[in-house]
Short mmCIF file of C-alpha atoms in Angstrom, two decimals:
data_model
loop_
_atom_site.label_atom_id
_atom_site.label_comp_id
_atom_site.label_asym_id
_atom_site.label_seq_id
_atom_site.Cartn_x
_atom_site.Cartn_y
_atom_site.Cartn_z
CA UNK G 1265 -88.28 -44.52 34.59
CA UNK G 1266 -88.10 -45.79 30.99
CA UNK G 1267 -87.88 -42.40 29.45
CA UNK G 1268 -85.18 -41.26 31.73
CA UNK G 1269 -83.40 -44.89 30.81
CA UNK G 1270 -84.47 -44.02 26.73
CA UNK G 1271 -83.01 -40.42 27.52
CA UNK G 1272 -79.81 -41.38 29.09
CA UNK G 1273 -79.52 -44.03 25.31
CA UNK G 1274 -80.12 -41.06 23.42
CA UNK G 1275 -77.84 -39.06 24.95
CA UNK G 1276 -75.19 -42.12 24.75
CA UNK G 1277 -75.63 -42.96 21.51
CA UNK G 1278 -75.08 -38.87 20.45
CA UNK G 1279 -72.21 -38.65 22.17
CA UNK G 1280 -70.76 -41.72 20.55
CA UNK G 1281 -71.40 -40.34 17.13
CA UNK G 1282 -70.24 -37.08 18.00
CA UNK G 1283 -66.33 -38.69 19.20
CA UNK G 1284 -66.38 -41.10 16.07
CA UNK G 1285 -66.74 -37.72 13.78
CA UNK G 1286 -64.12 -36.17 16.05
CA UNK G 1287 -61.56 -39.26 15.70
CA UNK G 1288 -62.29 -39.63 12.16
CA UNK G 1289 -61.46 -35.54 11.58
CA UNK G 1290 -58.25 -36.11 13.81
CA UNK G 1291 -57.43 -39.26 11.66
CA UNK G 1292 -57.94 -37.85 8.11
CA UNK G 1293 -55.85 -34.78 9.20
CA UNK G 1294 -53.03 -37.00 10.42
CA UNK G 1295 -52.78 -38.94 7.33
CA UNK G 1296 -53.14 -35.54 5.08
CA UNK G 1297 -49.99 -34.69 6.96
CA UNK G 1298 -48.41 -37.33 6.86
CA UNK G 1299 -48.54 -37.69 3.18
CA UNK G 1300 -49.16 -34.32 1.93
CA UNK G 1301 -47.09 -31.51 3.90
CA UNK G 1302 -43.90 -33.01 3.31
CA UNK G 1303 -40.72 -32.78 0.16
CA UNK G 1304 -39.94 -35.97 -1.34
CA UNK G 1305 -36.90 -36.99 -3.17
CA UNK G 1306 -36.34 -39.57 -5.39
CA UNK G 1307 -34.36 -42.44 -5.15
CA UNK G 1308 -31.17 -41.71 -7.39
CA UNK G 1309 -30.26 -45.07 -8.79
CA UNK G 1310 -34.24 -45.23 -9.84
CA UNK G 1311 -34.66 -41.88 -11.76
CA UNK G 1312 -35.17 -41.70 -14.96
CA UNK G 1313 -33.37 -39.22 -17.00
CA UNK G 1314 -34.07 -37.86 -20.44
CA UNK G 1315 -31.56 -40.10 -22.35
CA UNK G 1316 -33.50 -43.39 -21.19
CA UNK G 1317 -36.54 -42.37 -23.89
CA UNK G 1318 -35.29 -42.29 -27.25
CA UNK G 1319 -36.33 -39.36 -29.45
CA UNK G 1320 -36.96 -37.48 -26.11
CA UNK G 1321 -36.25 -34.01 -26.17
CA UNK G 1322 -36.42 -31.03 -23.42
CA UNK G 1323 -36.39 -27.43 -23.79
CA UNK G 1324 -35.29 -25.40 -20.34
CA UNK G 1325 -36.93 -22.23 -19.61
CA UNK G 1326 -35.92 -19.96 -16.81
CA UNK G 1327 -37.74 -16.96 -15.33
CA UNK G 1328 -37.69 -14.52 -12.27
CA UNK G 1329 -40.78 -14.59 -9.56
CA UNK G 1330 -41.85 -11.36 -8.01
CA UNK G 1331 -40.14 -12.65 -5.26
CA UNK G 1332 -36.54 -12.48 -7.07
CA UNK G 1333 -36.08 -16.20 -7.20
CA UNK G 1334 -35.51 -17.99 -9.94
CA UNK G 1335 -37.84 -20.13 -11.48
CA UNK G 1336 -36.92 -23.27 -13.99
CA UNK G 1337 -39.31 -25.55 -16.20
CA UNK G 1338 -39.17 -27.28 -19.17
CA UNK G 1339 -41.56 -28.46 -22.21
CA UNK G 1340 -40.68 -32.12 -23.29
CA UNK G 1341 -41.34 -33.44 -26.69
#
């Protein structure tokens, strides 16, 4: 009787562990998401812009991808 009773723990307490890795896997993907697959746009009144830094300079470059779209960067100094 007690090894059946020990048993039955054992199998308890493994299946507890087992559904706090699972809800722990669901959670960390739902935040990843949350935070991670998605554009965000800054506010406009709060940007910065180049003429707020004095002595701040930017140079624009602009190439085509393999994919026909245009590409734009710059190099700041």
């Amino acid at each position: 009787m007690i090894k059946l009773l020990q048993g039955f723990i054992l199998l308890t307490l493994g299946i507890l562990l087992v559904g706090i890795v699972i809800a722990d896997w669901v959670f960390s993907v739902w935040i990843y998401n949350d935070n991670f697959n998605k554009r965000f746009e800054s506010y406009e009144p709060l940007k910065f812009k180049v003429e707020d830094f004095d002595g701040l300079t930017r140079t624009r470059y602009e190439f085509k991808s393999n994919k026909g779209h245009t590409i734009v960067g710059y190099i700041w100094s």
